[in-house]
Amino acid sequence: MISNAARAAFSRLFSPEFRAVFLKTLGLTVLALVAVWFALTGLVDWLALPWVHSLLPGLPSWAGWLSGIIAAIALAFGMALLIAPVTAIVAGLFLDDIAEVVERTDFPGDPAGRAMPALRSLVLSVKFLGVVILGNIVALLLLLVPGINIAAFFIVNGYLLGREFFEFAAMRFRPEDEARALRRKYAGTVFLAGLLIAAFLAVPLLNLLTPLFAAAMMVHLHKAIGARESARR
């Protein structure tokens, strides 16, 4: 069930519809980071550099240029680290688009799911970012414990990401309480699917596609679980 869902989701990543969403997401991410860059460089010029000159008034003129270059390099490094989380936030706004493509192309005979309101999508994207940050903080802390190390990253992120994305897919067809109950009933399956998402998240550059892959895979997984539940009735 999980392997089929993952295979179907991965094949969808290269479809024209997914590329369109990804390029739109990446474009908005770049615009957001450029805006942050100009805001931070302006803040450095306005606050940090005058403070340095007042603290060390005897600095030669080249020291100001050097400090500006160092600050620019530090900001560029920070922007590089922000690409993945900012992409995750922006992509969260388009998860319903991904789900609709998967439902329409892979399950044409089934009723379409309900798109979440824009505010709910924003909450989910911010929640996804929080999950990633929290998961990695916990994983970093657990890295100090001998014998756990990399396993901590996958266990924490596998649980949290599996939970969030499965509930997203389920809530397109079910009330929130029912979606959570279904996730708890199939907790082991959802966790294993979350481990695949965590593996995606761990690969540089590929991690930019994590929200798209996760949403597509969980739509397939929810459909498979829903079919199993219907067969038991």
PDB file of C-alpha atoms in Angstrom, residues 101-229:
ATOM      1  CA  VAL A 101      -4.517  16.970  -9.697  1.00  0.00           C
ATOM      2  CA  VAL A 102      -3.934  13.550  -8.117  1.00  0.00           C
ATOM      3  CA  GLU A 103      -7.631  12.943  -7.472  1.00  0.00           C
ATOM      4  CA  ARG A 104      -8.630  14.017 -10.978  1.00  0.00           C
ATOM      5  CA  THR A 105      -5.973  12.039 -12.867  1.00  0.00           C
ATOM      6  CA  ASP A 106      -5.504   8.938 -10.704  1.00  0.00           C
ATOM      7  CA  PHE A 107      -9.044   8.564  -9.325  1.00  0.00           C
ATOM      8  CA  PRO A 108     -11.291   9.997 -12.056  1.00  0.00           C
ATOM      9  CA  GLY A 109     -14.328   7.987 -10.999  1.00  0.00           C
ATOM     10  CA  ASP A 110     -14.270   9.118  -7.368  1.00  0.00           C
ATOM     11  CA  PRO A 111     -15.912  12.252  -5.978  1.00  0.00           C
ATOM     12  CA  ALA A 112     -13.543  15.202  -5.675  1.00  0.00           C
ATOM     13  CA  GLY A 113     -12.402  16.301  -2.249  1.00  0.00           C
ATOM     14  CA  ARG A 114     -13.229  19.638  -0.645  1.00  0.00           C
ATOM     15  CA  ALA A 115     -10.549  22.293  -0.855  1.00  0.00           C
ATOM     16  CA  MET A 116      -9.577  23.792   2.470  1.00  0.00           C
ATOM     17  CA  PRO A 117     -10.232  27.509   3.039  1.00  0.00           C
ATOM     18  CA  ALA A 118      -7.250  29.791   2.378  1.00  0.00           C
ATOM     19  CA  LEU A 119      -6.812  30.526   6.080  1.00  0.00           C
ATOM     20  CA  ARG A 120      -6.775  26.812   6.921  1.00  0.00           C
ATOM     21  CA  SER A 121      -4.192  26.223   4.198  1.00  0.00           C
ATOM     22  CA  LEU A 122      -2.034  28.984   5.651  1.00  0.00           C
ATOM     23  CA  VAL A 123      -2.358  27.472   9.125  1.00  0.00           C
ATOM     24  CA  LEU A 124      -1.372  24.064   7.747  1.00  0.00           C
ATOM     25  CA  SER A 125       1.685  25.476   5.964  1.00  0.00           C
ATOM     26  CA  VAL A 126       2.838  27.306   9.091  1.00  0.00           C
ATOM     27  CA  LYS A 127       2.146  24.173  11.099  1.00  0.00           C
ATOM     28  CA  PHE A 128       4.244  22.164   8.650  1.00  0.00           C
ATOM     29  CA  LEU A 129       7.110  24.618   9.125  1.00  0.00           C
ATOM     30  CA  GLY A 130       6.714  24.363  12.892  1.00  0.00           C
ATOM     31  CA  VAL A 131       6.737  20.585  12.679  1.00  0.00           C
ATOM     32  CA  VAL A 132       9.960  20.647  10.645  1.00  0.00           C
ATOM     33  CA  ILE A 133      11.655  23.088  13.026  1.00  0.00           C
ATOM     34  CA  LEU A 134      10.497  21.263  16.163  1.00  0.00           C
ATOM     35  CA  GLY A 135      11.386  17.890  14.705  1.00  0.00           C
ATOM     36  CA  ASN A 136      14.869  19.004  13.828  1.00  0.00           C
ATOM     37  CA  ILE A 137      15.440  20.648  17.217  1.00  0.00           C
ATOM     38  CA  VAL A 138      14.450  17.427  18.950  1.00  0.00           C
ATOM     39  CA  ALA A 139      16.568  15.429  16.546  1.00  0.00           C
ATOM     40  CA  LEU A 140      19.571  17.677  17.161  1.00  0.00           C
ATOM     41  CA  LEU A 141      19.171  17.259  20.909  1.00  0.00           C
ATOM     42  CA  LEU A 142      18.928  13.505  20.506  1.00  0.00           C
ATOM     43  CA  LEU A 143      22.120  13.537  18.453  1.00  0.00           C
ATOM     44  CA  LEU A 144      23.906  14.025  21.779  1.00  0.00           C
ATOM     45  CA  VAL A 145      22.631  10.629  22.923  1.00  0.00           C
ATOM     46  CA  PRO A 146      24.976   7.823  21.780  1.00  0.00           C
ATOM     47  CA  GLY A 147      23.388   5.164  19.590  1.00  0.00           C
ATOM     48  CA  ILE A 148      20.470   7.307  18.391  1.00  0.00           C
ATOM     49  CA  ASN A 149      21.982   9.910  16.069  1.00  0.00           C
ATOM     50  CA  ILE A 150      20.478   9.871  12.548  1.00  0.00           C
ATOM     51  CA  ALA A 151      17.647   7.559  13.602  1.00  0.00           C
ATOM     52  CA  ALA A 152      16.303  10.404  15.754  1.00  0.00           C
ATOM     53  CA  PHE A 153      15.841  12.625  12.712  1.00  0.00           C
ATOM     54  CA  PHE A 154      13.804  10.011  10.848  1.00  0.00           C
ATOM     55  CA  ILE A 155      11.717   8.888  13.816  1.00  0.00           C
ATOM     56  CA  VAL A 156      10.711  12.391  14.905  1.00  0.00           C
ATOM     57  CA  ASN A 157      10.108  13.763  11.433  1.00  0.00           C
ATOM     58  CA  GLY A 158       8.502  10.534  10.237  1.00  0.00           C
ATOM     59  CA  TYR A 159       5.881  10.703  12.957  1.00  0.00           C
ATOM     60  CA  LEU A 160       5.141  14.429  12.695  1.00  0.00           C
ATOM     61  CA  LEU A 161       5.153  14.705   8.908  1.00  0.00           C
ATOM     62  CA  GLY A 162       3.144  11.533   8.443  1.00  0.00           C
ATOM     63  CA  ARG A 163       0.514  12.790  10.862  1.00  0.00           C
ATOM     64  CA  GLU A 164       0.169  16.256   9.320  1.00  0.00           C
ATOM     65  CA  PHE A 165       0.018  15.224   5.681  1.00  0.00           C
ATOM     66  CA  PHE A 166      -2.261  12.235   6.193  1.00  0.00           C
ATOM     67  CA  GLU A 167      -4.748  14.369   8.100  1.00  0.00           C
ATOM     68  CA  PHE A 168      -4.583  16.960   5.308  1.00  0.00           C
ATOM     69  CA  ALA A 169      -5.505  14.317   2.710  1.00  0.00           C
ATOM     70  CA  ALA A 170      -8.196  12.806   4.922  1.00  0.00           C
ATOM     71  CA  MET A 171      -9.818  16.136   5.790  1.00  0.00           C
ATOM     72  CA  ARG A 172     -10.599  16.747   2.149  1.00  0.00           C
ATOM     73  CA  PHE A 173     -13.197  13.978   2.514  1.00  0.00           C
ATOM     74  CA  ARG A 174     -13.903  13.684   6.245  1.00  0.00           C
ATOM     75  CA  PRO A 175     -14.553  15.861   9.289  1.00  0.00           C
ATOM     76  CA  GLU A 176     -11.416  16.686  11.264  1.00  0.00           C
ATOM     77  CA  ASP A 177     -12.262  14.381  14.182  1.00  0.00           C
ATOM     78  CA  GLU A 178     -12.906  11.452  11.847  1.00  0.00           C
ATOM     79  CA  ALA A 179      -9.656  12.119   9.952  1.00  0.00           C
ATOM     80  CA  ARG A 180      -7.691  12.045  13.203  1.00  0.00           C
ATOM     81  CA  ALA A 181      -9.399   8.848  14.340  1.00  0.00           C
ATOM     82  CA  LEU A 182      -8.561   7.181  11.021  1.00  0.00           C
ATOM     83  CA  ARG A 183      -4.949   8.301  11.336  1.00  0.00           C
ATOM     84  CA  ARG A 184      -4.719   6.832  14.841  1.00  0.00           C
ATOM     85  CA  LYS A 185      -6.265   3.557  13.658  1.00  0.00           C
ATOM     86  CA  TYR A 186      -3.597   3.210  10.950  1.00  0.00           C
ATOM     87  CA  ALA A 187      -0.827   4.858  12.969  1.00  0.00           C
ATOM     88  CA  GLY A 188       1.821   2.314  11.936  1.00  0.00           C
ATOM     89  CA  THR A 189       1.099   2.680   8.233  1.00  0.00           C
ATOM     90  CA  VAL A 190       1.019   6.464   8.455  1.00  0.00           C
ATOM     91  CA  PHE A 191       4.306   6.474  10.371  1.00  0.00           C
ATOM     92  CA  LEU A 192       6.030   4.331   7.727  1.00  0.00           C
ATOM     93  CA  ALA A 193       4.758   6.719   5.043  1.00  0.00           C
ATOM     94  CA  GLY A 194       6.077   9.587   7.153  1.00  0.00           C
ATOM     95  CA  LEU A 195       9.521   7.964   7.144  1.00  0.00           C
ATOM     96  CA  LEU A 196       9.539   8.193   3.344  1.00  0.00           C
ATOM     97  CA  ILE A 197       8.678  11.884   3.597  1.00  0.00           C
ATOM     98  CA  ALA A 198      11.491  12.342   6.128  1.00  0.00           C
ATOM     99  CA  ALA A 199      13.884  10.657   3.696  1.00  0.00           C
ATOM    100  CA  PHE A 200      12.824  13.173   1.047  1.00  0.00           C
ATOM    101  CA  LEU A 201      13.353  15.982   3.524  1.00  0.00           C
ATOM    102  CA  ALA A 202      16.895  14.800   4.285  1.00  0.00           C
ATOM    103  CA  VAL A 203      18.140  15.161   0.684  1.00  0.00           C
ATOM    104  CA  PRO A 204      19.352  18.665  -0.294  1.00  0.00           C
ATOM    105  CA  LEU A 205      17.489  20.228  -3.258  1.00  0.00           C
ATOM    106  CA  LEU A 206      15.108  17.258  -3.331  1.00  0.00           C
ATOM    107  CA  ASN A 207      13.728  18.567  -0.031  1.00  0.00           C
ATOM    108  CA  LEU A 208      12.221  21.488  -1.952  1.00  0.00           C
ATOM    109  CA  LEU A 209       9.740  18.980  -3.393  1.00  0.00           C
ATOM    110  CA  THR A 210       8.845  17.476  -0.016  1.00  0.00           C
ATOM    111  CA  PRO A 211       5.404  19.124   0.417  1.00  0.00           C
ATOM    112  CA  LEU A 212       4.378  18.163  -3.140  1.00  0.00           C
ATOM    113  CA  PHE A 213       5.540  14.571  -2.783  1.00  0.00           C
ATOM    114  CA  ALA A 214       3.995  14.228   0.682  1.00  0.00           C
ATOM    115  CA  ALA A 215       0.612  15.585  -0.373  1.00  0.00           C
ATOM    116  CA  ALA A 216       0.432  13.341  -3.450  1.00  0.00           C
ATOM    117  CA  MET A 217       1.522  10.232  -1.563  1.00  0.00           C
ATOM    118  CA  MET A 218      -0.927  10.784   1.282  1.00  0.00           C
ATOM    119  CA  VAL A 219      -3.809  11.284  -1.143  1.00  0.00           C
ATOM    120  CA  HIS A 220      -3.032   7.823  -2.550  1.00  0.00           C
ATOM    121  CA  LEU A 221      -2.580   6.336   0.917  1.00  0.00           C
ATOM    122  CA  HIS A 222      -5.853   7.780   2.164  1.00  0.00           C
ATOM    123  CA  LYS A 223      -7.660   6.425  -0.880  1.00  0.00           C
ATOM    124  CA  ALA A 224      -6.188   2.942  -0.257  1.00  0.00           C
ATOM    125  CA  ILE A 225      -7.140   3.034   3.441  1.00  0.00           C
ATOM    126  CA  GLY A 226     -10.603   4.333   2.583  1.00  0.00           C
ATOM    127  CA  ALA A 227     -11.110   1.451   0.156  1.00  0.00           C
ATOM    128  CA  ARG A 228     -10.032  -1.032   2.829  1.00  0.00           C
ATOM    129  CA  GLU A 229     -12.433   0.500   5.334  1.00  0.00           C
TER     130      GLU A 229
END
